[in-house]
Coordinates of C-alpha atoms and ligand atoms in Angstrom, one line a residue:
M1 CA -10.3 13.7 -12.9
E2 CA -13.4 11.7 -12.8
E3 CA -13.5 11.0 -16.6
I4 CA -9.8 10.0 -16.6
I5 CA -10.3 7.6 -13.7
S6 CA -13.5 6.2 -15.3
A7 CA -11.8 5.6 -18.6
G8 CA -8.7 4.2 -16.9
L9 CA -10.7 1.7 -14.8
E10 CA -12.4 0.6 -18.1
E11 CA -9.0 0.1 -19.7
L12 CA -7.9 -2.0 -16.7
G13 CA -11.0 -4.1 -17.2
L14 CA -12.4 -3.1 -13.8
T15 CA -15.7 -1.4 -14.8
G16 CA -18.6 -3.5 -13.4
R17 CA -16.3 -4.9 -10.7
V18 CA -16.1 -1.7 -8.7
P19 CA -18.9 0.5 -7.2
E20 CA -20.5 2.8 -9.8
D21 CA -19.6 5.9 -7.7
A22 CA -16.0 4.9 -7.4
P23 CA -14.7 7.3 -10.1
A24 CA -16.5 10.2 -8.4
Q25 CA -15.2 9.2 -5.0
L26 CA -11.6 8.8 -6.2
A27 CA -11.8 12.2 -8.0
Q28 CA -13.1 13.8 -4.8
Y29 CA -10.2 12.2 -2.9
G30 CA -7.8 13.5 -5.5
Q31 CA -9.2 17.0 -5.2
M32 CA -8.8 16.9 -1.5
L33 CA -5.2 15.7 -1.9
L34 CA -4.3 18.6 -4.3
E35 CA -5.9 21.2 -2.0
K36 CA -4.2 19.9 1.2
N37 CA -0.9 19.5 -0.7
Q38 CA -0.7 23.3 -0.8
V39 CA -0.1 23.5 2.9
M40 CA 1.1 19.9 3.8
N41 CA 3.7 17.8 2.0
L42 CA 1.5 14.9 0.7
T43 CA 2.6 14.3 -2.9
A44 CA 5.1 15.5 -5.5
I45 CA 2.4 15.3 -8.1
R46 CA 0.7 18.7 -8.4
E47 CA -1.8 18.4 -11.2
P48 CA -5.1 16.6 -11.5
E49 CA -4.2 14.3 -14.5
G50 CA -1.1 13.1 -12.7
V51 CA -3.0 12.4 -9.5
A52 CA -5.7 10.5 -11.5
R53 CA -3.1 8.4 -13.3
L54 CA -0.1 8.0 -11.1
H55 CA -1.9 7.7 -7.8
M56 CA -5.5 6.5 -8.4
L57 CA -5.0 4.2 -11.5
D58 CA -1.6 3.0 -10.4
C59 CA -3.2 1.7 -7.2
A60 CA -6.4 0.5 -8.9
A61 CA -4.3 -1.8 -11.1
L62 CA -3.7 -4.1 -8.1
L63 CA -7.3 -5.3 -8.5
K64 CA -6.2 -7.1 -11.7
F65 CA -3.9 -9.4 -9.7
C66 CA -5.5 -10.0 -6.4
D67 CA -8.9 -10.5 -4.8
F68 CA -9.5 -8.0 -2.0
E69 CA -13.2 -8.8 -1.3
G70 CA -13.8 -9.1 2.5
K71 CA -10.1 -9.4 3.2
T72 CA -8.1 -7.8 6.1
L73 CA -5.3 -5.6 4.8
I74 CA -2.7 -3.4 6.5
D75 CA -1.2 -0.6 4.3
V76 CA 2.3 0.0 5.7
G77 CA 3.6 3.6 5.2
T78 CA 0.3 4.6 3.7
G79 CA 1.2 8.3 3.7
A80 CA -1.7 10.1 1.9
G81 CA -3.5 6.7 1.6
F82 CA -1.7 4.9 -1.3
P83 CA -2.6 2.3 -2.2
G84 CA -4.9 1.6 0.8
M85 CA -7.5 4.3 0.4
V86 CA -7.9 3.7 -3.3
L87 CA -8.4 0.0 -2.6
K88 CA -11.0 0.7 0.1
I89 CA -13.0 3.0 -2.3
L90 CA -12.9 0.3 -5.0
V91 CA -13.6 -2.6 -2.7
P92 CA -15.8 -1.4 0.2
S93 CA -15.9 -4.8 1.9
L94 CA -12.1 -4.6 2.5
R95 CA -11.2 -4.4 6.2
I96 CA -8.4 -2.0 6.2
T97 CA -5.7 -0.7 8.6
F98 CA -3.6 2.3 7.7
L99 CA -0.2 2.5 9.3
D100 CA 2.2 5.4 9.2
S101 CA 4.8 6.9 11.3
L102 CA 3.6 10.4 10.5
A103 CA 0.5 11.3 12.5
K104 CA -0.5 14.4 10.5
R105 CA -0.9 12.4 7.3
L106 CA -3.2 9.9 9.1
D107 CA -5.2 12.8 10.6
W108 CA -5.7 14.2 7.1
L109 CA -6.6 10.7 5.8
S110 CA -9.3 10.4 8.4
E111 CA -10.8 13.6 7.1
V112 CA -10.9 12.0 3.7
Y113 CA -12.6 8.8 4.6
E114 CA -15.1 10.6 6.9
D115 CA -15.9 13.1 4.0
L116 CA -16.4 10.2 1.6
G117 CA -18.6 8.4 4.0
C118 CA -16.6 5.2 3.9
I119 CA -15.8 4.7 7.6
D120 CA -16.8 1.1 7.9
S121 CA -14.0 -1.3 8.8
I122 CA -11.2 1.3 8.8
T123 CA -8.5 1.4 11.5
A124 CA -5.6 3.8 11.6
F125 CA -2.4 3.3 13.6
H126 CA 0.2 5.9 14.1
G127 CA 3.6 4.2 14.6
R128 CA 6.4 2.4 13.1
A129 CA 5.9 -0.9 11.3
E130 CA 8.8 -2.7 13.0
E131 CA 7.3 -1.8 16.4
F132 CA 3.7 -2.7 15.5
A133 CA 4.8 -6.1 14.3
A134 CA 6.4 -7.0 17.7
P135 CA 4.8 -10.1 19.3
L136 CA 3.2 -8.3 22.2
M137 CA 1.3 -5.8 19.9
G138 CA -1.0 -8.6 18.6
Y139 CA -0.9 -7.8 14.9
R140 CA 1.7 -10.4 13.9
D141 CA 0.9 -13.2 11.4
S142 CA -2.6 -11.9 11.3
F143 CA -3.5 -10.0 8.1
D144 CA -4.7 -11.6 4.8
L145 CA -2.9 -8.9 2.8
V146 CA -0.2 -6.3 3.4
T147 CA 0.6 -3.5 0.9
A148 CA 3.4 -1.0 0.6
R149 CA 4.3 1.6 -2.1
A150 CA 7.3 3.8 -2.0
V151 CA 8.3 3.0 1.5
A152 CA 11.7 1.3 1.4
D153 CA 14.0 -1.0 -0.5
L154 CA 12.5 -4.5 -0.9
R155 CA 15.0 -6.1 1.5
V156 CA 14.1 -3.7 4.3
L157 CA 10.4 -3.6 3.3
C158 CA 10.2 -7.4 3.7
E159 CA 11.3 -7.1 7.3
L160 CA 8.7 -4.3 7.9
C161 CA 5.8 -6.0 6.1
L162 CA 6.1 -9.8 6.0
P163 CA 5.7 -10.2 9.8
F164 CA 2.1 -8.9 9.5
V165 CA 1.0 -11.4 6.9
K166 CA -0.8 -14.6 8.1
V167 CA 0.4 -17.9 6.8
G168 CA -1.3 -18.3 3.4
G169 CA -1.7 -14.6 3.0
Q170 CA 0.2 -12.2 0.7
F171 CA 2.5 -9.2 0.8
L172 CA 1.9 -7.0 -2.2
A173 CA 5.0 -4.8 -2.9
M174 CA 4.5 -2.0 -5.5
K175 CA 7.7 -1.4 -7.3
S176 CA 9.1 0.0 -10.5
T177 CA 10.1 -2.4 -13.3
N178 CA 13.8 -1.8 -12.6
S179 CA 13.5 -3.7 -9.3
D180 CA 15.2 -6.9 -10.6
S181 CA 18.3 -6.3 -8.5
E182 CA 16.2 -5.3 -5.4
L183 CA 14.3 -8.5 -5.8
A184 CA 17.5 -10.6 -6.1
E185 CA 19.0 -8.9 -3.0
A186 CA 15.8 -9.5 -1.1
A187 CA 15.8 -13.3 -1.7
H188 CA 17.4 -14.1 1.6
A189 CA 15.1 -11.9 3.6
I190 CA 12.0 -13.3 1.9
Q191 CA 13.1 -16.9 2.7
L192 CA 14.1 -16.1 6.2
L193 CA 10.8 -14.3 6.9
G194 CA 8.8 -17.3 5.7
G195 CA 7.9 -15.9 2.3
R196 CA 8.0 -17.1 -1.3
V197 CA 7.7 -15.0 -4.5
A198 CA 4.4 -16.0 -5.9
G199 CA 4.1 -13.6 -8.8
I200 CA 5.7 -10.7 -10.6
H201 CA 3.2 -8.6 -12.5
N202 CA 4.2 -5.7 -14.8
Y203 CA 1.3 -3.3 -15.7
L204 CA 0.9 -0.2 -17.8
I205 CA -0.7 2.7 -16.1
P206 CA -3.6 3.7 -18.4
G207 CA -2.9 6.8 -20.5
T208 CA 0.8 6.8 -19.8
E209 CA 3.9 5.0 -21.0
I210 CA 4.8 4.1 -17.5
T211 CA 5.0 0.4 -16.5
H212 CA 5.0 -0.5 -12.8
R213 CA 5.4 -3.8 -11.1
L214 CA 3.5 -5.7 -8.4
I215 CA 5.6 -8.3 -6.5
V216 CA 3.4 -10.8 -4.7
I217 CA 5.1 -12.6 -1.9
Q218 CA 3.2 -15.5 -0.3
K219 CA 3.6 -16.2 3.4
M220 CA 4.5 -19.9 3.8
A221 CA 5.6 -20.1 7.5
P222 CA 5.1 -18.0 10.7
T223 CA 7.5 -15.1 11.4
L224 CA 10.7 -16.1 13.1
K225 CA 11.2 -14.9 16.7
G226 CA 13.4 -11.9 16.8
H227 CA 12.0 -10.3 13.6
P228 CA 11.4 -7.5 12.8
R229 CA 14.5 -6.2 14.5
R230 CA 14.9 -2.6 15.7
W231 CA 15.0 0.1 13.0
A232 CA 18.7 0.9 13.6
K233 CA 19.6 -2.8 13.1
I234 CA 17.4 -3.2 10.0
Q235 CA 19.0 -0.3 8.4
K236 CA 22.6 -1.1 9.4
E237 CA 22.4 -4.8 8.6
P238 CA 19.6 -5.5 6.1
L239 CA 18.8 -9.2 5.9
Ligands
LIG1 N1 2.6 4.8 0.4 C1 2.4 6.2 0.1 C2 2.5 6.5 -1.4 O1 2.8 5.6 -2.2 O2 2.3 7.6 -1.8 C3 3.4 7.1 0.9 C4 4.9 6.9 0.5 S1 5.9 8.0 1.4 C5 7.2 8.2 0.3 C6 6.5 6.9 2.6 C7 5.7 6.8 3.9 O3 6.1 5.7 4.7 C8 5.8 8.1 4.7 O4 4.5 8.6 5.0 C9 6.5 7.6 6.0 O5 6.0 8.3 7.1 C10 6.1 6.1 6.0 N2 7.1 5.3 6.7 C11 8.4 5.1 6.4 N3 9.0 4.2 7.2 C12 8.0 3.7 8.0 C13 7.9 2.7 9.1 N4 9.0 2.0 9.4 N5 6.7 2.5 9.7 C14 5.6 3.2 9.3 N6 5.6 4.1 8.3 C15 6.8 4.4 7.7

């Protein structure tokens, strides 16, 4: 895995911008993922090359489009740590919060970052995004960056994620390239939640013919009172 990751980072133009030991650390993380996946459902990808390309390099590609240095970031629905854990390995100064509604995935992830020795500026919250973004919790309008990959349709995802972003910050939604209709359907939600689409970046995952998309949504105004709503309401009546 290490060679594939190293070559992929080079192809993405990231060599020299990330720590020298990042490929080895990402490979170790990938190995731990494959081992644990035999007893816990963490990923549908079951071989090293797929993990290296479709998890590690897919997430690493975000560095082409956004500056993460020293920023605060919450990774909503992080699961086995994608993209958050990859970003933390590549940009150690990142102050990261992992959020997921499944405690056992977060428990496993804590083993990963302890084993890799990168425990600085890491927080993990077990819970639902729509509950953590409630005013009394204190995390609203407060993060420089919010990421999410494979969590929900963009319209729903905006209500889960945009409330965490501070004004001037960005929500980075990782999507496939056939997300045009999702994006169009999310236009109302984005506007209502104080956002504006600031960029749509398609990128090729190194060593594959797969193109993925990063949608960057800039937060222009504070979150409206009353959002996010309860999960049942979000699902039943998406914005
Ligand atoms: N982001 C990871 C990735 O790309 O591999 C995990 C994707 S997994 C398909 C979706 C994750 O989102 C699950 O771990 C699930 O527990 C979490 N999730 C779904 N809805 C959530 C919510 N409302 N709040 C927090 N976590 C949520």
